[in-house]
mmCIF file of C-alpha atoms in Angstrom:
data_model
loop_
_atom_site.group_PDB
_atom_site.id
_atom_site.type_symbol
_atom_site.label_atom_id
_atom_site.label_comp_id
_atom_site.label_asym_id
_atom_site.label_seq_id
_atom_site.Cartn_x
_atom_site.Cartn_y
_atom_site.Cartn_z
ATOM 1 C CA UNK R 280 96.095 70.610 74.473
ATOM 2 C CA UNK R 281 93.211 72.610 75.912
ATOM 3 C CA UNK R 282 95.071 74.844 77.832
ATOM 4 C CA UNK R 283 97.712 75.830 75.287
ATOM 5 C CA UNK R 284 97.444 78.951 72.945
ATOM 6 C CA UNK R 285 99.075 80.531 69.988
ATOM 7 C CA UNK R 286 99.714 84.432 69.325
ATOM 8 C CA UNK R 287 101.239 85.170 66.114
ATOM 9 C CA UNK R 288 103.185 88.438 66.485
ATOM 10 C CA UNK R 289 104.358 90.355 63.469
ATOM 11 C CA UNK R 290 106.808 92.566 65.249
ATOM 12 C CA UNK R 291 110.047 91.684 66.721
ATOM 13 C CA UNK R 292 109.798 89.948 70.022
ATOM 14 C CA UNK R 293 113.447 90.991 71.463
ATOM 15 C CA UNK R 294 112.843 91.029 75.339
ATOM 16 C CA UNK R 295 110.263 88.303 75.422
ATOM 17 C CA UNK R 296 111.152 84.625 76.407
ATOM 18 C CA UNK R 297 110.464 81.152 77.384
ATOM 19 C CA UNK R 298 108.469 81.455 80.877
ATOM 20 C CA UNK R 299 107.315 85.304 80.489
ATOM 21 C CA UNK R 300 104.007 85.845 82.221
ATOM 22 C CA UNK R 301 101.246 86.248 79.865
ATOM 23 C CA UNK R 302 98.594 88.697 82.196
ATOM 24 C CA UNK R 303 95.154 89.728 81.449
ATOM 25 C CA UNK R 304 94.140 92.936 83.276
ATOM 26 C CA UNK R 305 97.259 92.532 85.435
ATOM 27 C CA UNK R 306 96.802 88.984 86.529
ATOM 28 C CA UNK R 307 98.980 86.533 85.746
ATOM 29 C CA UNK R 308 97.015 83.644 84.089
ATOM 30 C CA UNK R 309 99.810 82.316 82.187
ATOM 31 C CA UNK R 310 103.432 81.720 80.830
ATOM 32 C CA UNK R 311 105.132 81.914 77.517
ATOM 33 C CA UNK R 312 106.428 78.051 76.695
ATOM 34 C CA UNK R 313 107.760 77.949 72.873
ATOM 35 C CA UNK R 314 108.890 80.841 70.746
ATOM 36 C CA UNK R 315 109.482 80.488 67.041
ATOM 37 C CA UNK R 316 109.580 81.910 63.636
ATOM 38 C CA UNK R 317 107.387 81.461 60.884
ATOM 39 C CA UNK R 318 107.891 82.223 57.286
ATOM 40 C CA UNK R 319 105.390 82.787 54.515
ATOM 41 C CA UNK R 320 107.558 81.171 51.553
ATOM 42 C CA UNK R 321 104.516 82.778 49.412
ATOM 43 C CA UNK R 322 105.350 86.301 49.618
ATOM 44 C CA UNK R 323 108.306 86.618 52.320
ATOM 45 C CA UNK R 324 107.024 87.421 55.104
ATOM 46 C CA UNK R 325 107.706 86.324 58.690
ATOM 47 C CA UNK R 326 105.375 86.115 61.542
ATOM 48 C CA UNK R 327 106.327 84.960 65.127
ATOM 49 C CA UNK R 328 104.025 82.468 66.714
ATOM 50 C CA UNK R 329 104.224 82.450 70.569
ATOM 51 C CA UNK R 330 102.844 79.651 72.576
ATOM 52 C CA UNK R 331 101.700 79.833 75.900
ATOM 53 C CA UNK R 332 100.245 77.325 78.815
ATOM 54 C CA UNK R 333 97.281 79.130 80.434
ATOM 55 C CA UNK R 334 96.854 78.210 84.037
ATOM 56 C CA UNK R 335 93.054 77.092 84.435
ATOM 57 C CA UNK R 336 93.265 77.403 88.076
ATOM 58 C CA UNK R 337 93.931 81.558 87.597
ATOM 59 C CA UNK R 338 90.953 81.363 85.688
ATOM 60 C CA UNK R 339 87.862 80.879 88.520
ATOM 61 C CA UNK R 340 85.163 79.903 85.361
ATOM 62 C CA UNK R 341 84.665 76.075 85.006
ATOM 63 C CA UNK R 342 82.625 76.211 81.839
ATOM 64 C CA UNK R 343 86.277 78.213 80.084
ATOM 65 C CA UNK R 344 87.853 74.325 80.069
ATOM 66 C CA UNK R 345 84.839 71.877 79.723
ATOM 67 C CA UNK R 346 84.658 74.134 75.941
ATOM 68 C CA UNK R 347 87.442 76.758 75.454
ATOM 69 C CA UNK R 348 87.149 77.053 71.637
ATOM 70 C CA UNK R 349 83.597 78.334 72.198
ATOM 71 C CA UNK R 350 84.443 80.337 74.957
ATOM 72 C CA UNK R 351 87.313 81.813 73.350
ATOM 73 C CA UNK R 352 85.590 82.374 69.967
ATOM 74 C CA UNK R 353 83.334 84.435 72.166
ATOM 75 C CA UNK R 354 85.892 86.675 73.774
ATOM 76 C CA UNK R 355 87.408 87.059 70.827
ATOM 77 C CA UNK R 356 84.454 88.339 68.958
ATOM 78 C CA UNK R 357 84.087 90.912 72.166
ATOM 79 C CA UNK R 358 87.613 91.912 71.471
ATOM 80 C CA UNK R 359 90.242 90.093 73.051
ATOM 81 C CA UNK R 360 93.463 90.532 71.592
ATOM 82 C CA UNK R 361 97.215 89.338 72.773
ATOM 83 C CA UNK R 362 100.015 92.518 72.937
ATOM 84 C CA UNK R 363 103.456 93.033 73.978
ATOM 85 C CA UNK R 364 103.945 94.491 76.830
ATOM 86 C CA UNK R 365 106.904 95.687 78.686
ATOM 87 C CA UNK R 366 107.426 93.514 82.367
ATOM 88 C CA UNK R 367 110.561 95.371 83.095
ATOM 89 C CA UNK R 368 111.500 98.689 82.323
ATOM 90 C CA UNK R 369 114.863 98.095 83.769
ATOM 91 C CA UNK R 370 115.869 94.921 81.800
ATOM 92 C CA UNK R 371 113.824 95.476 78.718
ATOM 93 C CA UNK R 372 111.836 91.721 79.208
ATOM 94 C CA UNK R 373 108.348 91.441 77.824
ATOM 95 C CA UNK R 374 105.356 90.050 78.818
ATOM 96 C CA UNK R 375 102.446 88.927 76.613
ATOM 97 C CA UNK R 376 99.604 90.875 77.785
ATOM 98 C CA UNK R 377 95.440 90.115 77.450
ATOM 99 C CA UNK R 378 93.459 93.177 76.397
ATOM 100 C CA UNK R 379 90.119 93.815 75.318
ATOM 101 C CA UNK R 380 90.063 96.032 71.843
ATOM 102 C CA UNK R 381 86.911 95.383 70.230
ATOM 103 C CA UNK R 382 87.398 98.139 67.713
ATOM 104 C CA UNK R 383 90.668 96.076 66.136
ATOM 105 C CA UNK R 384 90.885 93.760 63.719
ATOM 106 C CA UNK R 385 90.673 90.047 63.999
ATOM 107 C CA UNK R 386 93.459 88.835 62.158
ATOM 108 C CA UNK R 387 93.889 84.738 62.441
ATOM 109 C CA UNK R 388 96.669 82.300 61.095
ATOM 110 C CA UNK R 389 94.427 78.732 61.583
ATOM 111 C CA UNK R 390 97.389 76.561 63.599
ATOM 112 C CA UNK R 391 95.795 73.218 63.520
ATOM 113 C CA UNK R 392 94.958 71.676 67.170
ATOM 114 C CA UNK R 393 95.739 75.126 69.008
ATOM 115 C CA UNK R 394 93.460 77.425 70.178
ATOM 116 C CA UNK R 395 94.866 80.755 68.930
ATOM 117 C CA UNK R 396 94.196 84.461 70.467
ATOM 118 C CA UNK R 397 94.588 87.458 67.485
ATOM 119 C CA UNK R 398 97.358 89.915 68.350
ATOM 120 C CA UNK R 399 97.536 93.620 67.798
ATOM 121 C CA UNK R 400 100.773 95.611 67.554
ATOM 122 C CA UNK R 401 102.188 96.905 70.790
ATOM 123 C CA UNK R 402 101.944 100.813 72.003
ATOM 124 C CA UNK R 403 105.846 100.831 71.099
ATOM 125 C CA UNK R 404 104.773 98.802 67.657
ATOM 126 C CA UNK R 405 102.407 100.998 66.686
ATOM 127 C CA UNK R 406 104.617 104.610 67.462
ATOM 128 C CA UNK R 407 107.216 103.072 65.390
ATOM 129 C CA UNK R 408 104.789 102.134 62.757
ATOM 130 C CA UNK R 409 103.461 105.551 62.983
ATOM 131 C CA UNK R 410 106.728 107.070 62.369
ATOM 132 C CA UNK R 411 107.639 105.191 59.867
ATOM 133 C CA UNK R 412 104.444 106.906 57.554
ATOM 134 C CA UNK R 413 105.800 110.524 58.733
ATOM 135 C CA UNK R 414 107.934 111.594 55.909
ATOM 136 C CA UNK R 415 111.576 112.781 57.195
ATOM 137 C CA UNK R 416 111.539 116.510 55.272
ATOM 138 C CA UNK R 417 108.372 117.575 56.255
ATOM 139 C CA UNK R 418 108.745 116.343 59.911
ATOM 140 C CA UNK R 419 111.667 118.452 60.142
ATOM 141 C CA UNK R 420 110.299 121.228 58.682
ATOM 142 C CA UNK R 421 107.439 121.348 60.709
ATOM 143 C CA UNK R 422 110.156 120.905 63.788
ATOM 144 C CA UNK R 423 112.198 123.964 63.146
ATOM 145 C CA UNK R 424 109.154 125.613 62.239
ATOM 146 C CA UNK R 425 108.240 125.349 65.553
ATOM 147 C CA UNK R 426 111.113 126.175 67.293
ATOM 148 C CA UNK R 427 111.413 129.425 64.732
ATOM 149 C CA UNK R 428 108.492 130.611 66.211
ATOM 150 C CA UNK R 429 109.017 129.882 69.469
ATOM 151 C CA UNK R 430 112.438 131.382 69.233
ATOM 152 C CA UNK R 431 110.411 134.645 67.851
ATOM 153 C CA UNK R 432 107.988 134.834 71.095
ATOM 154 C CA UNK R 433 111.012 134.566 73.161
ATOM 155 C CA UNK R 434 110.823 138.535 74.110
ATOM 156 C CA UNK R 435 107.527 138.161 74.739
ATOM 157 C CA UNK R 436 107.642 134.844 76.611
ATOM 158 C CA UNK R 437 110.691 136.396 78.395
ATOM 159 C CA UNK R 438 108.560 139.527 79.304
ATOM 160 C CA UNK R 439 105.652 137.426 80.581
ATOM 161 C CA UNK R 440 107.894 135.398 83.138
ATOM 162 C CA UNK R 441 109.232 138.860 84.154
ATOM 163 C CA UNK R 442 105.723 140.170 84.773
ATOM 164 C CA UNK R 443 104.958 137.084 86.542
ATOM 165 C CA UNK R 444 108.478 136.982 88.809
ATOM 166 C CA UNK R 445 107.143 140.932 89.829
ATOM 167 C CA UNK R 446 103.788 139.745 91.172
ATOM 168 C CA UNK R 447 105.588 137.194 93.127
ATOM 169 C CA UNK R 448 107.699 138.969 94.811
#
């Protein structure tokens, strides 16, 4: 239908579910309505397409519904990308959320008779992705490196809040 899109995520989706606000510059212009799991039979992989139902009437543009594949096409190729997002910090639930990255990748999976938005990895995605490159050893080396030398400037840091707690009083 013309008001139903598809984000394929490639990370795990734990905290996101069925009715989860999808938000684009912190309005809510739609919900999450089907979650499921994709595999790649080819070469193993698994990718998580998430549906949502946009709500045209958040949307105040009539020419976004007379043709949304153009539109979107368009907003795409200015940078509009799908993320999660955390909703609550207390319960852990995510939201699907509508940012503009023009600098990222367009990265598209083709689901026939669905108009699909590309996704980029989330903050939390992309720190874990991040630290999964760092190798172990040299991270903690370069850790007790640092505290080596701060535990070396101690005297001196110890001598500076001194100096400081005399011009105080």
């Amino acid at each position: 239908s013309g008001n139903e899109v598809v984000m394929y995520f490639e990370e795990s989706v734990n905290g996101l579910s069925v009715g989860a606000p999808v938000v684009f510059k912190g309005v809510k212009i739609g919900d999450v309505n089907k979650i499921a799991i994709k595999a790649d039979t080819k070469d193993l992989t698994f990718s998580i397409p998430v549906y949502a139902k946009m709500q045209s009437k958040s949307l105040n543009s009539d020419s976004l519904f007379s043709s949304p594949k153009a539109v979107l096409d368009e907003l795409i190729k200015k940078g509009l990308r799908a993320r999660l997002a955390t909703h609550s910090f207390v319960t852990g639930q995510l939201m699907v959320e509508l940012v503009m990255l023009p600098e990222t990748d367009i990265k598209l999976h083709e689901d026939v008779g669905v108009l699909e938005i590309p996704t980029v990895l989330s903050p939390i995605g992309e720190l874990s992705r991040g630290l999964q490159k760092i190798p172990l050893a040299e991270g903690f080396k370069n850790f007790t490196d640092f505290f080596g030398g701060l535990n070396k400037m101690m005297p001196e840091i110890n001598r500076i809040v001194g100096d400081i707690e005399n011009m105080v009083q």
